[in-house]
PDB file of C-alpha atoms in Angstrom:
ATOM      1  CA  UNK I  22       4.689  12.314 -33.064  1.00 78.00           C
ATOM      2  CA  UNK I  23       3.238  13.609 -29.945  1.00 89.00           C
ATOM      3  CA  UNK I  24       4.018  16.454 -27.845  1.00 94.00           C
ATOM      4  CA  UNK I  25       6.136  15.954 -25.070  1.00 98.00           C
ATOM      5  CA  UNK I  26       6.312  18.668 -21.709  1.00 98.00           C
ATOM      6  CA  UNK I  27       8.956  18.974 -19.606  1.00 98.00           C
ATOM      7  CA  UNK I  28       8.654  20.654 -16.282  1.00 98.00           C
ATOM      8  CA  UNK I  29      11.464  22.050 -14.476  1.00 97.00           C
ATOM      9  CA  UNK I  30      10.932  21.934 -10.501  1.00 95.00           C
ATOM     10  CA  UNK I  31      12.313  25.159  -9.281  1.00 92.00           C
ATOM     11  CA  UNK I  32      10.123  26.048  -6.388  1.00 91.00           C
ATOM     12  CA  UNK I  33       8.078  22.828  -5.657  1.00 92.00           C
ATOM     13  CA  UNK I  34       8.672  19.373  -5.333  1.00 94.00           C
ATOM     14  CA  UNK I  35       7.537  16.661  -7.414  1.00 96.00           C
ATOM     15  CA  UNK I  36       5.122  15.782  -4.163  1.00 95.00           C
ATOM     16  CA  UNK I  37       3.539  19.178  -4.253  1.00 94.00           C
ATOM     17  CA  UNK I  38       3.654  19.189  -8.127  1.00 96.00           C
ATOM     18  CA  UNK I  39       2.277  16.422  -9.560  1.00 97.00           C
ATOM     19  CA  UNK I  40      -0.480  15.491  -7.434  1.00 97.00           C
ATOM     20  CA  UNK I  41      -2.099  18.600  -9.222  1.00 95.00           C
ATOM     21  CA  UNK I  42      -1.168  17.857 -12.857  1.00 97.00           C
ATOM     22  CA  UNK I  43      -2.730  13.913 -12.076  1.00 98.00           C
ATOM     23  CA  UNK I  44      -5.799  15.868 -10.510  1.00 97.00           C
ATOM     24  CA  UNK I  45      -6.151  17.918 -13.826  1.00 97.00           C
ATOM     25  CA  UNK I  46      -5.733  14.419 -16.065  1.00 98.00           C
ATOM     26  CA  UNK I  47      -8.331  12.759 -14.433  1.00 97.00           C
ATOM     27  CA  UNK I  48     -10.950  15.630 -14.957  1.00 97.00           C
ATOM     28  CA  UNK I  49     -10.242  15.944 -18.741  1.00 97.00           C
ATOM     29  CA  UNK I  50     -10.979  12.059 -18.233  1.00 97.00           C
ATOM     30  CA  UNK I  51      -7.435  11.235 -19.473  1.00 97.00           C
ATOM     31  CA  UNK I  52      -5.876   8.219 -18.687  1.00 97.00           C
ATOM     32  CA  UNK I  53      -2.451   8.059 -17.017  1.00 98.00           C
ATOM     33  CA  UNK I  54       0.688   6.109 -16.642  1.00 97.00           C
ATOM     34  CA  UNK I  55       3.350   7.425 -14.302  1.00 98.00           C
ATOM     35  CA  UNK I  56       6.827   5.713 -14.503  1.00 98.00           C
ATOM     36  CA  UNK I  57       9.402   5.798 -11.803  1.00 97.00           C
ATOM     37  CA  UNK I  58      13.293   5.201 -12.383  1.00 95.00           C
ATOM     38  CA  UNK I  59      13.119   2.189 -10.046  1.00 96.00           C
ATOM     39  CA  UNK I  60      11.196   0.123  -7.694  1.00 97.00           C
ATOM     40  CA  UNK I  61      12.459   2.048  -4.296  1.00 97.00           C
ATOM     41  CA  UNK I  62      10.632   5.331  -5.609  1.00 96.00           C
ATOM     42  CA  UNK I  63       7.921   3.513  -7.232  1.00 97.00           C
ATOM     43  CA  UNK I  64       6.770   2.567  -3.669  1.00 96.00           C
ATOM     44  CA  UNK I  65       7.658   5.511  -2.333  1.00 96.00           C
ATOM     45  CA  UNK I  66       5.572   7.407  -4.610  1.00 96.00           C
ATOM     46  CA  UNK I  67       2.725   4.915  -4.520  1.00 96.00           C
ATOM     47  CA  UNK I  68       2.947   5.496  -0.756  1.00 94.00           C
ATOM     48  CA  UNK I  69       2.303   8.908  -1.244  1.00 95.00           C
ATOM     49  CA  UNK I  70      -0.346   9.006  -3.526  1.00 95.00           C
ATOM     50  CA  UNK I  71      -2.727   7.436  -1.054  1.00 92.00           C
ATOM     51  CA  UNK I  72      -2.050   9.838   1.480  1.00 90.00           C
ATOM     52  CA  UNK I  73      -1.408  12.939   0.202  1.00 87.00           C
ATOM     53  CA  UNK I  74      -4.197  14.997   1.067  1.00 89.00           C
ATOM     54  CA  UNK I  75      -6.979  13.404   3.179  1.00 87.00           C
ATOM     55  CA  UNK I  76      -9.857  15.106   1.301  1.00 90.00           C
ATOM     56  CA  UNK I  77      -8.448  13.891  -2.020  1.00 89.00           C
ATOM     57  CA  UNK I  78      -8.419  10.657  -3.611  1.00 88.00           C
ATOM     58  CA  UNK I  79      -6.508   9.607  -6.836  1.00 93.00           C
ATOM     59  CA  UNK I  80      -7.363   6.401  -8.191  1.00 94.00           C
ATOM     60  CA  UNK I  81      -4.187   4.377  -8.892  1.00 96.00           C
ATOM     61  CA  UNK I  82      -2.368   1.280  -8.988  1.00 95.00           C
ATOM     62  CA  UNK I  83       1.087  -0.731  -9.656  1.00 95.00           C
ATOM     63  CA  UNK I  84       1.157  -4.300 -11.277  1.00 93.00           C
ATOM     64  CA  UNK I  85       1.124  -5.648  -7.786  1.00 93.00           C
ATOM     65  CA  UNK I  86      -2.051  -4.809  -7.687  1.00 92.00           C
ATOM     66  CA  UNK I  87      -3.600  -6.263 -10.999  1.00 89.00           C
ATOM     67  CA  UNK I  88      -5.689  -5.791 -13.858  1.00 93.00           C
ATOM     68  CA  UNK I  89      -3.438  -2.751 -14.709  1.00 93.00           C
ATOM     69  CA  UNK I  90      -5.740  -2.012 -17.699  1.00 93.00           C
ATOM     70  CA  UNK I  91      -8.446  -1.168 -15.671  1.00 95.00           C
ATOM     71  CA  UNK I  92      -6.182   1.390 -13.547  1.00 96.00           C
ATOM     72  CA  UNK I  93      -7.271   5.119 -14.192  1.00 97.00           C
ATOM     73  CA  UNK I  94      -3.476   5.977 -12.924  1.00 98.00           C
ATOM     74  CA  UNK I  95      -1.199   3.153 -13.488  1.00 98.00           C
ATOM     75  CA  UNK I  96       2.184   3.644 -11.992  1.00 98.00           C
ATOM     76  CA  UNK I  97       5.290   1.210 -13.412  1.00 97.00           C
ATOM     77  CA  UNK I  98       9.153   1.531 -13.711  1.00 97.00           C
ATOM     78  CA  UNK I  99       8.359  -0.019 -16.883  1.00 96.00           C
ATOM     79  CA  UNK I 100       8.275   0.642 -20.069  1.00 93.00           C
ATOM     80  CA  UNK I 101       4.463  -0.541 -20.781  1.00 90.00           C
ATOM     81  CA  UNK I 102       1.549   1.132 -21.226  1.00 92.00           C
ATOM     82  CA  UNK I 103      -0.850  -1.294 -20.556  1.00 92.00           C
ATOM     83  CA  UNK I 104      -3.715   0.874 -19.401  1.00 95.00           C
ATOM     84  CA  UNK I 105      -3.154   2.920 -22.776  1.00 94.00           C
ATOM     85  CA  UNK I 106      -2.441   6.231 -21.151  1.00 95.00           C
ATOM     86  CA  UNK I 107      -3.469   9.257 -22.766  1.00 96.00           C
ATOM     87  CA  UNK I 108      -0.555  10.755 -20.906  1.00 97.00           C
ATOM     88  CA  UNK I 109       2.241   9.299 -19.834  1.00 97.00           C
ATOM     89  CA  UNK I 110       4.642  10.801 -16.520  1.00 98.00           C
ATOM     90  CA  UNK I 111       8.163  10.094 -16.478  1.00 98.00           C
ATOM     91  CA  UNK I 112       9.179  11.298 -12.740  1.00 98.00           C
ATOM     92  CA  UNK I 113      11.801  10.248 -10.416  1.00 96.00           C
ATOM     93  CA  UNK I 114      14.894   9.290 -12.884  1.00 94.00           C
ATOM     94  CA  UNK I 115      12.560   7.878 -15.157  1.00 96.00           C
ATOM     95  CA  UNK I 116      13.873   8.135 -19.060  1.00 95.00           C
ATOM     96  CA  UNK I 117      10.925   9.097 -21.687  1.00 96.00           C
ATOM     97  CA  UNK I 118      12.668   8.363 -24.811  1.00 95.00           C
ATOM     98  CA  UNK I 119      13.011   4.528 -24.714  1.00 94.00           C
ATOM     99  CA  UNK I 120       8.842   4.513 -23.737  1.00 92.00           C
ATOM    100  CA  UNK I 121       7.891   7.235 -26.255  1.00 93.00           C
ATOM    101  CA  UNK I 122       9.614   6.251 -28.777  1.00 91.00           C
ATOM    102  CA  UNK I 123       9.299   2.254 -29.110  1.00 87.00           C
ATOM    103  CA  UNK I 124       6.297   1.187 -30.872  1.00 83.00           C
ATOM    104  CA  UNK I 125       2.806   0.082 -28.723  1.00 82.00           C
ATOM    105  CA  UNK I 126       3.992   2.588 -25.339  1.00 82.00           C
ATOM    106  CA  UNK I 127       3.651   5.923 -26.994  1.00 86.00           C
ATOM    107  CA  UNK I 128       0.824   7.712 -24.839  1.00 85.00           C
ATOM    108  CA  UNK I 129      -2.291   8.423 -26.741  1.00 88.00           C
ATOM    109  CA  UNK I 130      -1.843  12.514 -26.190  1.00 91.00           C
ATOM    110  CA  UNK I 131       1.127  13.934 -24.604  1.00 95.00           C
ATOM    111  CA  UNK I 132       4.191  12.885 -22.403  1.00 97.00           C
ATOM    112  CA  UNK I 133       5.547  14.827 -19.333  1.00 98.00           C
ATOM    113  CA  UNK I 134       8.650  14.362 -17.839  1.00 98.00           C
ATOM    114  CA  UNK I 135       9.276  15.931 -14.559  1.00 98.00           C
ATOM    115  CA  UNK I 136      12.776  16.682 -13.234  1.00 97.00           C
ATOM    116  CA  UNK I 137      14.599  18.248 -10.402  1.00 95.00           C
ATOM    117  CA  UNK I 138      16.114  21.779 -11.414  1.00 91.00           C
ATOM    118  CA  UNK I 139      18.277  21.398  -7.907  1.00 92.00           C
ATOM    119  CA  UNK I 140      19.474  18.012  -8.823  1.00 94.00           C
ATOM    120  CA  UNK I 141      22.386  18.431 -11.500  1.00 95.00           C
ATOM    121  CA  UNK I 142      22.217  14.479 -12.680  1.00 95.00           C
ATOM    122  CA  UNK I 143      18.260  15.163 -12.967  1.00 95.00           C
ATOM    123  CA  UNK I 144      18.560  18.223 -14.889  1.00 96.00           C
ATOM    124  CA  UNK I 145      21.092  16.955 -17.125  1.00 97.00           C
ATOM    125  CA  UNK I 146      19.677  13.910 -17.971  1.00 97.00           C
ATOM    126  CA  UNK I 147      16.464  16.190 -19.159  1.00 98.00           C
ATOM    127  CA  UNK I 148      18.853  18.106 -21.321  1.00 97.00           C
ATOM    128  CA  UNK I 149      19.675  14.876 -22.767  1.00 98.00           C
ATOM    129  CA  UNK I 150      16.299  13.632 -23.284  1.00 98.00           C
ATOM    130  CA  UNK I 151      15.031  16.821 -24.865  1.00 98.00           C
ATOM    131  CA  UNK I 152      17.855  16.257 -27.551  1.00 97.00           C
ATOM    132  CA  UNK I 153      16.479  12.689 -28.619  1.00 96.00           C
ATOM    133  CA  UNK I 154      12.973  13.083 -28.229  1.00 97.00           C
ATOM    134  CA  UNK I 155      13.414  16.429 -30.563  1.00 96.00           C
ATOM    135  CA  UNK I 156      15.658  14.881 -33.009  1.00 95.00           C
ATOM    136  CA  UNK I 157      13.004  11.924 -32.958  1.00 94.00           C
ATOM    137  CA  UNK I 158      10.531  14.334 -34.162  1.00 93.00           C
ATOM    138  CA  UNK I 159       8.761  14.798 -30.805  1.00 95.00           C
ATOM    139  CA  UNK I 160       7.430  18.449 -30.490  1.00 96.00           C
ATOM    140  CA  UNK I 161       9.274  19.297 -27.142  1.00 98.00           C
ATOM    141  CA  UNK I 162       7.492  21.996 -24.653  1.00 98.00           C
ATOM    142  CA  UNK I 163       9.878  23.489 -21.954  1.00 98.00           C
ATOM    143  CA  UNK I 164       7.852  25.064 -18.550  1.00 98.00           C
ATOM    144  CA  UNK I 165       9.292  26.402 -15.643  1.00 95.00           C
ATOM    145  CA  UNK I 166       7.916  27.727 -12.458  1.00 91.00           C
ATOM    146  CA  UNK I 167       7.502  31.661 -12.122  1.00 88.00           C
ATOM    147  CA  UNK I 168       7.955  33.406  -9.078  1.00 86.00           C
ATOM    148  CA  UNK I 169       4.130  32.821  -7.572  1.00 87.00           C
ATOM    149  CA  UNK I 170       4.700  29.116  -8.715  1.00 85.00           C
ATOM    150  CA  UNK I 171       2.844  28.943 -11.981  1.00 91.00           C
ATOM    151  CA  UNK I 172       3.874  27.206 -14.802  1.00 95.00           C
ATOM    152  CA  UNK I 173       5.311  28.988 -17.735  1.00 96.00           C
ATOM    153  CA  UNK I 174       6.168  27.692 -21.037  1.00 97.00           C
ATOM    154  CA  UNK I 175       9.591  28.953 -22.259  1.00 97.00           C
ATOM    155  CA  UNK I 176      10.853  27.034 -24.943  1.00 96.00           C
ATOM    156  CA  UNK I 177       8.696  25.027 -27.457  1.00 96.00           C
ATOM    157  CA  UNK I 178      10.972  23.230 -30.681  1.00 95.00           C
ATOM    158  CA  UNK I 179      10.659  20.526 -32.849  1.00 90.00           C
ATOM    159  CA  UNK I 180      12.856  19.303 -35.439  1.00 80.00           C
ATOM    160  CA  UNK I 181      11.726  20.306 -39.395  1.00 71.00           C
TER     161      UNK I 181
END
């Protein structure tokens, strides 16, 4: 089973967060999926990611715009993987468990899913999913965000 990271947004958002963790995916030369919990954010996100920072540019696209295979950063509310991610990102209400744990979506390396410490459905629902990937057999990595904004892993478990 693969590892799967959870990072709790305590001091950042998930626009100032995850632009950086896609930036350091693409330089290890990792492929990525990124799955939103529904269309609305999808587009919203997809939005973003073309204009986040005008000196930056992350190579990405949704089913809309074809031959998701050949996307470097795919981003779906679905449940594929059909760009075969090395990494998979489950942001925005997004569940990991049904995608990591049915057969021919499992990313090739790790899974992260990113949730909302201020947002008491988002944080539970990570509670929830750390249960079930864990008692799946997923080794499950907690991080949070110190005081100058770094990550920090805190918790790392998986079942024996």
């Amino acid at each position: 089973m693969i590892e799967v990271y959870f990072y709790h947004l305590t001091r950042r958002t998930l626009e100032q967060a995850l632009p950086v963790l896609l930036e350091k995916s693409l330089e290890r030369e990792w492929r990525v999926a990124v799955q939103a919990g529904d269309e609305k954010r999808l587009k919203k996100l997809d939005d973003f990611l073309w204009s986040y920072d005008p000196e930056k540019f992350l190579p990405h696209g949704t089913k809309a715009d074809g031959a998701p295979e050949t996307q470097p950063i795919y981003l779906t509310v679905d449940n594929d993987n059909p760009n075969e991610a090395d990494v998979r990102f489950f942001v925005l209400g997004a569940l990991a468990a049904p995608a990591i744990l049915e057969p021919g979506t499992t990313p090739r390396t790790r899974a992260v899913l990113m949730f909302d410490g201020n947002d008491a459905g988002e944080l539970q629902a990570a509670r929830e999913e750390w249960r079930k990937l864990r008692d799946a057999g997923c080794e499950v990595v907690y991080n949070q965000e110190d005081e100058a904004g770094r990550w920090q892993e805190k918790k790392r478990e998986k079942k024996t």
